[in-house]
Coordinates of C-alpha atoms (C1' of nucleotides) in Angstrom, one line a residue:
Chain A
X98 CA 64.2 -22.2 9.4
X99 CA 62.6 -22.8 11.5
X100 CA 58.7 -23.6 11.7
X101 CA 55.8 -23.5 13.8
X102 CA 54.9 -27.4 13.8
X103 CA 58.7 -27.4 15.3
X104 CA 58.0 -25.8 17.8
X105 CA 54.9 -27.0 18.9
X106 CA 56.6 -31.1 18.8
X107 CA 59.5 -29.4 20.6
X108 CA 56.9 -28.2 23.1
X109 CA 54.1 -30.7 22.4
X110 CA 51.5 -29.0 21.8
X111 CA 49.9 -28.2 19.0
X112 CA 50.6 -25.2 16.4
X113 CA 47.2 -24.1 17.2
X114 CA 48.6 -23.9 20.7
X115 CA 51.8 -22.6 19.5
X116 CA 50.5 -19.6 17.7
X117 CA 48.1 -18.1 20.5
X118 CA 50.3 -18.1 23.4
X119 CA 53.0 -16.4 20.2
X120 CA 50.3 -13.6 18.9
X121 CA 49.1 -13.5 22.8
X122 CA 46.2 -11.4 22.0
X123 CA 42.7 -13.7 22.5
X124 CA 41.1 -14.3 24.9
X125 CA 41.6 -17.7 25.1
X126 CA 43.6 -19.1 28.2
X127 CA 46.6 -20.7 28.7
X128 CA 48.5 -22.6 31.5
X129 CA 51.2 -20.5 32.3
X130 CA 53.3 -23.4 31.9
X131 CA 52.6 -24.2 28.3
X132 CA 53.1 -20.4 27.6
X133 CA 56.1 -21.4 29.2
X134 CA 57.5 -24.7 27.1
X135 CA 56.0 -22.8 24.0
X136 CA 58.0 -19.8 24.2
X137 CA 61.0 -22.0 25.4
X138 CA 60.5 -24.0 22.0
X139 CA 60.5 -21.0 20.1
X140 CA 63.6 -19.1 21.0
X141 CA 65.2 -22.5 21.0
X142 CA 65.1 -23.0 18.0
X143 CA 65.0 -18.8 16.8
X144 CA 61.4 -19.0 14.9
X145 CA 60.6 -16.3 12.6
X146 CA 57.5 -16.8 11.4
X147 CA 57.0 -16.8 7.6
X148 CA 55.5 -13.9 7.0
X149 CA 54.2 -15.1 3.3
X150 CA 52.6 -18.0 5.5
X151 CA 51.0 -14.6 7.7
X152 CA 50.2 -12.5 5.0
X153 CA 48.9 -14.9 3.1
X154 CA 46.3 -16.5 5.6
X155 CA 45.6 -12.9 7.2
X156 CA 45.1 -10.9 3.8
X157 CA 47.8 -8.5 5.3
X158 CA 51.7 -7.9 4.5
X159 CA 52.2 -4.9 6.1
X160 CA 54.5 -4.0 3.6
X161 CA 53.6 -1.2 1.4
X162 CA 55.2 -0.7 -2.3
X163 CA 56.9 3.0 -2.9
X164 CA 57.5 3.2 -6.9
X165 CA 59.5 5.8 -8.5
X166 CA 61.1 7.4 -11.7
X167 CA 64.5 7.9 -10.4
X168 CA 66.0 6.5 -7.2
X169 CA 69.6 8.1 -8.7
X170 CA 67.7 11.0 -8.1
X171 CA 68.5 12.7 -4.5
X172 CA 65.4 14.2 -4.9
X173 CA 63.5 10.8 -4.5
X174 CA 66.3 8.8 -3.2
X175 CA 64.6 11.4 -0.5
X176 CA 61.4 10.8 -0.9
X177 CA 62.2 6.9 -0.3
X178 CA 64.1 7.4 2.6
X179 CA 61.3 9.9 4.5
X180 CA 58.4 7.6 3.5
X181 CA 61.2 4.6 4.7
X182 CA 61.9 5.8 7.8
X183 CA 58.1 6.6 9.1
X184 CA 57.1 3.2 7.4
X185 CA 59.5 1.1 9.0
X186 CA 58.6 3.6 13.0
X187 CA 54.6 2.6 12.3
X188 CA 56.1 -1.4 11.6
X189 CA 55.7 -1.5 7.8
X190 CA 58.3 -2.8 5.5
X191 CA 59.2 -0.4 2.7
X192 CA 59.6 -2.3 -0.6
X193 CA 61.1 0.1 -3.3
X194 CA 60.9 -0.2 -7.3
X195 CA 62.8 2.5 -9.8
X196 CA 60.8 2.6 -13.0
X197 CA 63.7 4.7 -14.8
X198 CA 60.9 6.7 -16.5
X199 CA 59.4 3.8 -18.1
X200 CA 55.6 3.4 -18.1
X201 CA 55.8 0.2 -19.4
X202 CA 57.9 -0.6 -16.1
X203 CA 55.9 1.4 -13.5
X204 CA 52.9 -0.5 -14.8
X205 CA 55.1 -4.2 -14.2
X206 CA 55.3 -3.1 -10.5
X207 CA 52.2 -2.1 -10.2
X208 CA 50.3 -5.8 -11.0
X209 CA 53.2 -7.1 -9.2
X210 CA 53.6 -5.4 -6.2
X211 CA 49.6 -6.6 -6.0
X212 CA 50.0 -10.0 -6.9
X213 CA 52.8 -10.1 -4.3
X214 CA 50.1 -8.6 -1.0
X215 CA 51.5 -5.3 -0.8
X216 CA 48.8 -3.5 1.4
X217 CA 49.3 -0.1 -0.5
X218 CA 51.1 2.2 -3.1
X219 CA 53.1 5.2 -3.5
X220 CA 53.5 6.4 -6.3
X221 CA 55.4 8.6 -8.5
X222 CA 54.4 8.0 -11.2
X223 CA 55.4 8.6 -14.6
X224 CA 52.5 9.8 -16.5
X225 CA 52.5 8.4 -19.8
X226 CA 49.2 7.0 -18.8
X227 CA 46.8 6.4 -16.0
X228 CA 44.7 4.0 -17.4
X229 CA 46.4 1.3 -14.5
X230 CA 45.6 3.7 -12.2
X231 CA 41.9 4.3 -12.8
X232 CA 41.8 0.5 -12.8
X233 CA 43.2 1.2 -8.8
X234 CA 40.7 3.2 -8.5
X235 CA 37.7 1.2 -10.0
X236 CA 39.6 -2.3 -7.1
X237 CA 39.5 0.5 -4.4
X238 CA 42.9 0.3 -4.2
X239 CA 44.9 1.8 -1.9
X240 CA 46.9 4.1 -3.2
X241 CA 48.8 7.4 -3.2
X242 CA 50.3 9.6 -6.3
X243 CA 53.5 11.2 -4.4
X244 CA 55.0 15.1 -6.9
X245 CA 53.3 14.4 -9.8
X246 CA 49.8 14.2 -10.1
X247 CA 47.3 14.0 -13.2
X248 CA 44.6 17.7 -14.3
X249 CA 42.1 14.7 -15.7
X250 CA 42.2 12.1 -12.9
X251 CA 41.2 12.9 -8.8
X252 CA 43.6 11.3 -6.6
X253 CA 44.6 10.9 -3.5
X254 CA 48.3 12.8 -4.0
X255 CA 50.5 14.6 -2.3
X256 CA 52.3 17.4 -4.4
X257 CA 54.0 20.9 -4.2
X258 CA 52.3 24.2 -5.1
X259 CA 54.9 24.3 -8.5
X260 CA 52.9 27.3 -10.5
X261 CA 53.2 29.5 -7.3
X262 CA 56.7 28.6 -6.5
X263 CA 57.4 29.4 -10.3
X264 CA 55.6 32.5 -9.7
X265 CA 57.3 33.1 -6.7
X266 CA 60.4 32.6 -8.2
X267 CA 59.4 34.6 -10.7
X268 CA 58.5 37.7 -8.9
X269 CA 61.7 37.9 -6.8
X270 CA 63.7 37.7 -10.1
X271 CA 61.5 40.2 -11.5
X272 CA 62.1 42.9 -8.3
X273 CA 66.0 42.3 -8.8
X274 CA 65.1 44.2 -11.8
X275 CA 65.4 41.9 -14.4
X276 CA 63.3 41.5 -17.4
X277 CA 64.3 38.8 -19.9
X278 CA 63.9 35.5 -17.8
X279 CA 64.9 31.8 -19.3
X280 CA 62.7 28.8 -17.9
X281 CA 64.6 25.8 -18.5
X282 CA 62.5 23.0 -18.3
X283 CA 61.9 18.9 -17.9
X284 CA 59.2 16.9 -19.4
X285 CA 57.1 18.7 -20.4
X286 CA 54.6 15.7 -20.4
X287 CA 55.0 16.0 -16.3
X288 CA 52.7 17.3 -13.3
X289 CA 55.2 19.2 -11.7
X290 CA 57.0 20.6 -15.4
X291 CA 54.1 21.5 -16.3
X292 CA 52.5 23.5 -13.4
X293 CA 56.0 25.3 -12.9
X294 CA 56.0 26.7 -16.7
X295 CA 52.5 28.0 -15.9
X296 CA 53.5 30.2 -13.4
X297 CA 56.5 31.1 -15.7
X298 CA 54.9 31.9 -18.0
X299 CA 51.7 34.1 -15.4
X300 CA 54.5 35.8 -14.0
X301 CA 56.3 36.9 -17.3
X302 CA 52.9 38.3 -18.6
X303 CA 51.4 39.9 -15.3
X304 CA 55.0 41.5 -14.4
X305 CA 55.6 42.1 -18.9
X306 CA 58.3 40.8 -18.8
X307 CA 60.0 39.5 -22.2
X308 CA 57.9 37.0 -24.5
X309 CA 60.2 34.9 -26.4
X310 CA 59.6 31.6 -27.1
X311 CA 63.5 31.0 -27.1
X312 CA 64.0 31.7 -23.5
X313 CA 61.9 28.6 -23.1
X314 CA 64.0 25.2 -23.0
X315 CA 61.8 21.8 -24.2
X316 CA 64.3 18.5 -22.8
X317 CA 64.8 16.3 -19.9
X318 CA 65.5 15.8 -16.4
X319 CA 69.8 15.1 -17.5
X320 CA 72.2 17.2 -16.5
X321 CA 73.6 17.3 -20.6
X322 CA 70.6 18.4 -21.3
X323 CA 71.2 21.4 -18.8
X324 CA 74.0 21.9 -20.1
X325 CA 73.5 22.2 -24.0
X326 CA 70.2 24.2 -23.5
X327 CA 72.3 26.4 -20.5
X328 CA 74.6 27.2 -24.1
X329 CA 72.1 27.6 -27.0
X330 CA 69.9 30.3 -24.9
X331 CA 73.0 31.5 -23.5
X332 CA 74.4 32.4 -27.2
X333 CA 71.4 34.3 -28.1
X334 CA 71.5 37.9 -29.4
X335 CA 69.2 38.7 -26.2
X336 CA 70.1 36.8 -23.7
X337 CA 68.8 36.3 -20.7
X338 CA 69.1 37.8 -17.4
X339 CA 68.4 35.6 -15.3
X340 CA 67.5 31.7 -15.6
X341 CA 64.1 29.6 -13.4
X342 CA 65.2 26.2 -13.8
X343 CA 63.0 23.5 -13.3
X344 CA 65.0 20.7 -12.3
X345 CA 68.0 19.9 -9.9
X346 CA 70.0 17.9 -12.1
X347 CA 69.4 20.6 -15.2
X348 CA 70.7 23.1 -12.2
X349 CA 74.6 21.5 -12.3
X350 CA 74.3 21.6 -15.9
X351 CA 73.5 25.0 -15.9
X352 CA 76.1 25.6 -13.5
X353 CA 78.9 23.8 -16.0
X354 CA 77.8 26.1 -18.7
X355 CA 78.4 29.1 -16.6
X356 CA 81.6 27.8 -14.9
X357 CA 82.5 27.0 -19.6
X358 CA 81.6 30.6 -20.3
X359 CA 83.1 32.1 -18.0
X360 CA 79.9 33.6 -16.7
X361 CA 79.5 34.6 -12.5
X362 CA 77.0 34.7 -10.2
X363 CA 74.9 37.2 -9.1
X364 CA 77.1 39.0 -10.9
X365 CA 76.6 37.9 -15.1
X366 CA 73.9 36.0 -14.5
X367 CA 70.9 35.1 -12.0
X368 CA 69.5 31.7 -11.4
X369 CA 66.7 29.6 -9.4
X370 CA 66.5 26.2 -9.2
X371 CA 64.5 23.7 -9.0
X372 CA 64.1 20.9 -5.7
X373 CA 67.6 22.0 -3.8
X374 CA 70.3 19.7 -2.9
X375 CA 73.5 20.0 -2.0
X376 CA 74.7 16.7 -3.1
Chain B
X132 CA 41.7 -10.2 -6.8
X133 CA 40.4 -13.1 -9.2
X134 CA 42.0 -16.9 -7.7
X135 CA 42.8 -20.0 -9.8
X136 CA 39.9 -20.9 -8.7
X137 CA 37.7 -18.4 -10.3
X138 CA 39.4 -19.5 -13.5
X139 CA 39.0 -22.6 -13.1
X140 CA 34.7 -22.2 -12.3
X141 CA 34.7 -19.9 -15.7
X142 CA 36.5 -22.1 -17.2
X143 CA 34.5 -25.1 -15.9
X144 CA 37.8 -27.4 -14.9
X145 CA 39.3 -28.1 -12.7
X146 CA 42.6 -25.5 -11.3
X147 CA 45.1 -27.4 -11.6
X148 CA 44.5 -27.4 -14.8
X149 CA 44.5 -24.4 -15.5
X150 CA 47.8 -23.9 -13.6
X151 CA 48.6 -26.2 -16.3
X152 CA 48.3 -24.8 -18.9
X153 CA 49.2 -21.3 -17.2
X154 CA 52.8 -22.6 -16.6
X155 CA 52.9 -24.4 -19.9
X156 CA 56.0 -25.9 -19.4
X157 CA 55.9 -29.8 -18.1
X158 CA 55.0 -32.6 -20.3
X159 CA 51.9 -32.6 -19.4
X160 CA 49.3 -32.3 -22.8
X161 CA 46.0 -30.6 -22.6
X162 CA 43.4 -30.3 -25.4
X163 CA 43.6 -27.4 -27.4
X164 CA 40.1 -26.7 -26.8
X165 CA 40.6 -26.7 -23.1
X166 CA 44.0 -24.9 -23.2
X167 CA 41.7 -22.2 -25.0
X168 CA 39.1 -21.8 -22.7
X169 CA 41.2 -21.6 -19.4
X170 CA 43.8 -18.9 -20.7
X171 CA 40.1 -16.6 -22.6
X172 CA 39.1 -17.4 -18.5
X173 CA 42.1 -15.6 -17.4
X174 CA 42.1 -13.6 -19.8
X175 CA 38.7 -12.6 -18.9
X176 CA 39.2 -11.9 -15.6
X177 CA 42.6 -10.7 -16.0
X178 CA 43.9 -13.5 -13.6
X179 CA 47.6 -12.4 -11.2
X180 CA 49.2 -15.3 -10.2
X181 CA 49.7 -14.6 -6.5
X182 CA 52.8 -14.6 -5.3
X183 CA 52.6 -15.3 -1.9
X184 CA 50.7 -17.9 -2.4
X185 CA 53.4 -19.4 -5.0
X186 CA 56.4 -18.2 -3.2
X187 CA 54.8 -20.1 -0.7
X188 CA 54.3 -23.4 -2.3
X189 CA 57.3 -22.9 -4.2
X190 CA 60.0 -21.7 -1.7
X191 CA 60.9 -19.8 -4.0
X192 CA 60.1 -15.5 -4.3
X193 CA 62.0 -14.2 -7.4
X194 CA 62.9 -11.5 -4.9
X195 CA 66.1 -10.0 -3.7
X196 CA 66.5 -7.9 -1.0
X197 CA 68.8 -4.7 -0.9
X198 CA 69.9 -3.5 2.3
X199 CA 72.0 -0.3 1.9
X200 CA 73.4 2.4 4.6
X201 CA 71.4 4.9 3.4
X202 CA 69.7 5.6 -0.1
X203 CA 69.7 9.3 -0.1
X204 CA 73.4 9.4 -0.6
X205 CA 74.1 9.1 -4.2
X206 CA 76.6 6.5 -4.2
X207 CA 74.1 4.3 -2.5
X208 CA 71.1 5.2 -4.6
X209 CA 73.6 4.8 -7.8
X210 CA 74.6 0.4 -6.7
X211 CA 70.4 0.6 -5.9
X212 CA 70.0 1.6 -9.3
X213 CA 71.9 -1.1 -11.3
X214 CA 71.1 -3.7 -8.9
X215 CA 66.8 -2.7 -9.6
X216 CA 67.8 -2.3 -12.7
X217 CA 69.7 -6.4 -13.3
X218 CA 66.7 -8.1 -10.7
X219 CA 64.6 -6.8 -13.4
X220 CA 65.9 -7.4 -16.3
X221 CA 66.7 -10.8 -14.6
X222 CA 63.2 -11.7 -13.6
X223 CA 63.2 -10.6 -10.7
X224 CA 61.9 -7.7 -7.9
X225 CA 64.3 -5.8 -5.7
X226 CA 63.7 -5.0 -2.4
X227 CA 65.2 -2.3 -1.5
X228 CA 65.7 -1.5 2.5
X229 CA 67.3 1.2 4.0
X230 CA 69.2 0.7 7.2
X231 CA 69.7 4.5 8.3
X232 CA 73.4 3.2 9.2
X233 CA 72.1 1.2 12.1
X234 CA 73.2 -1.7 13.2
X235 CA 69.9 -2.7 14.8
X236 CA 67.6 -2.1 11.9
X237 CA 70.3 -3.5 9.6
X238 CA 69.7 -7.1 11.9
X239 CA 65.6 -6.1 11.7
X240 CA 66.0 -6.1 8.3
X241 CA 67.9 -9.4 7.9
X242 CA 65.4 -11.6 10.0
X243 CA 62.5 -9.7 8.0
X244 CA 63.5 -9.6 4.3
X245 CA 64.4 -13.6 5.2
X246 CA 60.9 -14.4 7.1
X247 CA 59.4 -12.9 3.3
X248 CA 61.2 -15.7 1.1
X249 CA 63.4 -13.0 -0.2
X250 CA 65.7 -15.8 -2.5
X251 CA 68.4 -13.9 -1.5
X252 CA 71.1 -10.8 -0.1
X253 CA 72.9 -7.6 -1.0
X254 CA 74.0 -6.5 2.3
X255 CA 76.4 -3.0 2.2
X256 CA 77.1 -3.8 6.1
X257 CA 76.7 -0.9 9.0
X258 CA 79.7 -2.8 10.2
X259 CA 79.2 -2.5 14.1
X260 CA 79.2 -6.2 14.2
X261 CA 78.8 -9.2 11.9
X262 CA 77.2 -11.8 13.8
X263 CA 74.0 -11.7 12.0
X264 CA 76.1 -12.3 8.8
X265 CA 78.0 -15.4 10.8
X266 CA 74.9 -16.6 11.5
X267 CA 73.4 -16.2 7.7
X268 CA 77.2 -18.4 6.3
X269 CA 76.1 -20.6 8.4
X270 CA 73.1 -21.3 7.3
X271 CA 73.7 -21.0 4.1
X272 CA 71.4 -18.8 2.4
X273 CA 72.7 -16.6 0.2
X274 CA 74.3 -13.8 0.2
X275 CA 77.2 -11.2 -1.0
X276 CA 78.2 -7.8 0.1
X277 CA 79.3 -5.1 -1.3
X278 CA 81.2 -1.6 -0.9
X279 CA 81.8 -2.7 2.5
X280 CA 83.9 -6.4 4.3
X281 CA 85.3 -7.5 7.0
X282 CA 89.2 -8.1 7.1
X283 CA 87.7 -11.1 9.5
X284 CA 85.2 -12.5 8.2
X285 CA 84.9 -14.2 5.2
X286 CA 82.7 -13.4 2.6
X287 CA 81.3 -12.5 -1.6
X288 CA 81.7 -9.3 -1.7
X289 CA 82.6 -6.7 -4.9
X290 CA 84.7 -3.8 -2.8
X291 CA 87.1 -1.0 -4.7
X292 CA 90.1 -1.6 -3.7
X293 CA 90.0 1.1 -1.9
X294 CA 93.7 0.8 -0.7
X295 CA 95.4 0.7 -3.9
X296 CA 93.2 3.9 -5.3
X297 CA 93.6 6.1 -2.0
X298 CA 97.6 5.2 -2.7
X299 CA 98.1 6.8 -6.3
X300 CA 95.3 9.6 -5.6
X301 CA 97.9 11.0 -2.8
X302 CA 100.9 10.1 -5.2
X303 CA 99.7 12.4 -8.3
X304 CA 99.2 15.5 -5.1
X305 CA 102.5 14.0 -4.6
X306 CA 103.8 14.6 -8.5
X307 CA 102.0 18.2 -8.1
X308 CA 104.8 18.7 -5.6
X309 CA 102.6 18.3 -2.7
X310 CA 104.2 17.6 0.7
X311 CA 101.7 18.3 3.0
X312 CA 97.9 16.0 2.4
X313 CA 95.6 16.1 4.7
X314 CA 92.7 13.4 4.9
X315 CA 89.2 14.4 5.5
X316 CA 88.3 10.2 7.2
X317 CA 84.7 9.0 7.7
X318 CA 84.1 6.9 10.3
X319 CA 86.5 4.7 10.8
X320 CA 84.4 1.6 11.8
X321 CA 84.4 1.4 7.8
X322 CA 86.2 -0.7 5.2
X323 CA 86.0 1.4 3.2
X324 CA 87.9 4.1 5.1
X325 CA 89.9 2.1 6.6
X326 CA 91.7 0.4 3.5
X327 CA 91.2 4.7 2.7
X328 CA 93.4 5.4 5.5
X329 CA 96.1 2.4 5.0
X330 CA 96.5 4.1 1.5
X331 CA 97.2 7.1 2.5
X332 CA 99.2 6.0 5.0
X333 CA 101.9 4.3 2.8
X334 CA 101.7 7.2 0.3
X335 CA 102.7 9.3 3.4
X336 CA 105.2 6.6 4.6
X337 CA 106.8 6.1 1.3
X338 CA 107.0 9.4 0.0
X339 CA 108.1 11.2 2.8
X340 CA 105.4 13.6 3.3
X341 CA 104.3 15.3 6.3
X342 CA 104.2 13.2 9.1
X343 CA 101.0 14.9 11.1
X344 CA 98.0 13.5 13.3
X345 CA 96.3 16.6 12.7
X346 CA 96.3 16.7 9.5
X347 CA 93.5 13.3 9.7
X348 CA 89.9 14.1 10.2
X349 CA 88.3 11.8 12.3
X350 CA 84.2 12.1 12.0
X351 CA 81.5 10.5 10.0
X352 CA 80.2 10.9 6.2
X353 CA 77.7 14.2 6.2
X354 CA 78.6 17.6 4.3
X355 CA 77.9 20.0 8.2
X356 CA 81.3 16.9 9.5
X357 CA 83.0 17.6 6.1
X358 CA 82.4 21.4 6.5
X359 CA 83.2 22.0 10.2
X360 CA 86.6 19.1 10.0
X361 CA 88.0 21.3 6.7
X362 CA 88.0 24.6 9.2
X363 CA 89.7 23.4 11.5
X364 CA 92.3 21.9 9.9
X365 CA 92.7 24.4 7.2
X366 CA 92.9 26.9 10.2
X367 CA 96.6 24.8 11.8
X368 CA 99.1 26.6 11.6
X369 CA 100.7 24.6 8.9
X370 CA 97.3 24.4 6.7
X371 CA 97.6 21.2 4.4
X372 CA 98.2 22.1 0.8
X373 CA 96.3 19.9 -0.3
X374 CA 93.3 17.4 0.7
X375 CA 92.3 13.8 0.3
X376 CA 88.3 13.1 0.7
X377 CA 86.9 9.5 1.7
X378 CA 84.0 10.4 1.0
X379 CA 81.2 12.4 -1.8
X380 CA 79.3 14.5 0.9
X381 CA 82.0 14.8 3.1
X382 CA 84.2 17.3 -0.6
X383 CA 81.1 19.2 -0.8
X384 CA 81.5 19.9 2.9
X385 CA 84.9 20.9 1.8
X386 CA 83.6 23.0 -0.7
X387 CA 82.3 25.1 1.2
X388 CA 84.7 25.9 3.0
X389 CA 86.9 26.6 0.2
X390 CA 84.1 29.2 -0.6
X391 CA 84.0 30.6 2.4
X392 CA 87.5 31.2 3.3
X393 CA 88.1 32.0 0.0
X394 CA 90.3 29.5 -1.5
X395 CA 89.7 28.9 -4.9
X396 CA 91.2 25.3 -6.8
X397 CA 93.9 24.3 -8.0
X398 CA 95.1 27.5 -7.6
X399 CA 95.7 27.2 -3.7
X400 CA 94.5 23.9 -2.7
X401 CA 94.7 21.1 -4.4
X402 CA 91.6 17.8 -3.5
X403 CA 90.9 14.2 -4.8
X404 CA 87.4 13.3 -3.3
X405 CA 86.3 10.2 -3.3
X406 CA 83.1 8.6 -4.8
X407 CA 82.8 11.1 -7.6
X408 CA 78.9 12.3 -8.1
X409 CA 77.6 15.2 -9.8
X410 CA 74.8 16.0 -8.0
Chain C
dC241 C1' 28.3 -41.5 41.3
dT242 C1' 26.0 -39.3 37.5
dT243 C1' 26.1 -35.2 35.1
dT244 C1' 27.5 -30.2 34.5
dC245 C1' 30.7 -26.6 33.7
dC246 C1' 34.4 -25.0 32.2
dA247 C1' 39.2 -24.7 31.6
dA248 C1' 43.0 -26.0 28.1
dT249 C1' 44.6 -27.7 23.7
dA250 C1' 44.0 -30.2 20.1
dC251 C1' 41.8 -30.4 15.7
dA252 C1' 40.5 -29.3 10.9
dA253 C1' 39.4 -25.0 7.4
dT254 C1' 41.0 -21.5 4.9
dC255 C1' 44.1 -19.0 2.1
dG256 C1' 46.7 -19.7 -3.1
dA257 C1' 49.1 -21.7 -6.7
dT258 C1' 50.9 -26.8 -7.6
dT259 C1' 52.2 -31.4 -8.3
dG260 C1' 52.6 -36.5 -7.7
dC261 C1' 49.2 -39.0 -8.6
dA262 C1' 45.1 -41.8 -9.2
dG263 C1' 41.2 -42.2 -13.0
dC264 C1' 38.2 -42.8 -16.6
dA265 C1' 37.7 -42.3 -21.7
dA266 C1' 38.5 -42.9 -26.0
dA267 C1' 42.1 -45.8 -28.5
dT268 C1' 45.2 -49.8 -30.0
dA269 C1' 46.5 -54.2 -30.0
dT270 C1' 45.3 -59.3 -28.6
Chain D
dA122 C1' 35.1 -59.2 -27.4
dT123 C1' 38.8 -58.4 -24.1
dA124 C1' 43.4 -56.4 -22.3
dT125 C1' 46.2 -53.0 -22.6
dT126 C1' 48.0 -48.7 -23.7
dT127 C1' 47.8 -43.6 -24.2
dG128 C1' 46.0 -38.8 -23.7
dC129 C1' 43.9 -35.5 -20.7
dT130 C1' 41.6 -34.1 -17.2
dG131 C1' 40.8 -33.7 -11.1
dC132 C1' 42.2 -35.8 -6.7
dA133 C1' 44.2 -34.3 -2.8
dA134 C1' 48.3 -33.5 -0.5
dT135 C1' 51.8 -29.6 1.0
dC136 C1' 53.2 -25.3 1.5
dG137 C1' 53.3 -22.0 7.3
dA138 C1' 50.3 -19.7 10.0
dT139 C1' 45.8 -18.5 12.2
dT140 C1' 41.3 -19.5 14.0
dG141 C1' 36.2 -21.0 14.9
dT142 C1' 34.9 -25.1 16.5
dA143 C1' 35.7 -29.4 18.9
dT144 C1' 37.2 -32.1 22.3
dT145 C1' 39.3 -33.5 27.3
dG146 C1' 39.9 -33.8 31.6
dG147 C1' 38.9 -32.7 35.6
dA148 C1' 36.2 -29.8 39.0
dA149 C1' 31.8 -28.6 40.9
dA150 C1' 26.8 -29.3 41.8
dG151 C1' 23.7 -32.2 41.6

DNA sequence: CTTTCCAATACAATCGATTGCAGCAAATAT
DNA sequence: ATATTTGCTGCAATCGATTGTATTGGAAAG
């Protein structure tokens, strides 16, 4: 890799001059002839400024970090894609890290990314703890949460109104005539899940629907868990006639259970799932 | 952020001593008392070495870059996830970039990542051109291709035997009694697609199956294209009785077409798709 | 012919961490 | 008592780019 020094040597000027020519800004006057010589030299050496050196000197890296719990989940992958596109268009490079729903790893990534001189951070937190985020806030480090935030800790965040969404979905199912609606949950420590469940409960109460703990599953986000929890619910003495499902993978698991039980949608059972994804 | 200097000041030693204590390696002896003082100072300041400074000095960043065409495609997301996990376990940070099947962007990323002092590069190339990769190879820059490689240009690469896979799939369909098998392709400039098509053709020839250009679609990788190409093929005078499908999203598009046409698998039509993904 | 001034470029410090070498003290050898 | 070794730590250069502050050369002014 050619450095400023190499270009300077070739153009027979001082490195600082090369820098000034190449950044071109500033009100420092440069002879047209020098400028041409420098540009030619830079081109002939295929000079690319060393970003880590720039970042070190400037205290700015034009890079932002994104930490998501699971890159292989289309929901987060889609988020990553959008952020990446927007970053790229704004001249930023995005560093995507996958915490894999592991709190330790997330904390690791936060430290690691900061020490790399990242300009800002976007996090979909694991939500097993948040001291590291409190710390970020205290240090005035720019970061934004996405998809998940904390009730007890105020931050900038981009989230959906999960409670209202769940409530609306329930209302729709109620209007279809359903009285006994199951709720397939995900990890209940997570913001989105808690809110969706609140919406579900609110609807159950308000609409006078069947209130039964057996109609609310616990569990995680996986396909397998969705499958087994659905089977469990379908084999109840009074199975639900509709399901509200709090995650895309869980939904696919439920579908598998339906197929296995020979149930058809919407004839035998109705479902509404969160986080739609075709593929 | 605390720097080496800050820690040194607090511990009343020279920065170099702090560095030596913290790296601990080297055969330089350090008094136990000094060591303790330094470690205490580092802890109390929550010192984290600046990775960009280290990278600059050491010429090594412990970071590798991954460029994939589409992060929202579960196939690539899954690849990214595995590589990320493996990198993390080996003490490397992975930078994931999405070229979005845009050759210019890929080239941009290659330059950008290199100038960031990335230690190595993993690329699933767009395959519209490869001069930039030739350049990398010439400069002896460590990189590996994944999923896609070039017939005309030798590199390290991790790829599947797409031709054999397509052939095997065709053999299976033939054994089921199918004589008229369609091939839903993706962008034909791409390695995987070309190979799969070769396997398809080889099977058609070898098994004496129906040879008909109308049975081979062109097109891209999208859900929509899969849908429309399938509809087109189903409305042929002699529609295929089975389909070999070269991509996961295309497959989902085909499924939509089947549903719409009221076709059931495997009663009305058989399919085998590449790149399985549940969700 | 000297002084002043300005345009154009060079110098040097800086960002933070690392490392070969120098230096200083105490301990051992002569 | 002096010379030599050894153990520990400080000094300073370095990585590559940036930028405030010289410095240079030549032209204009006196």
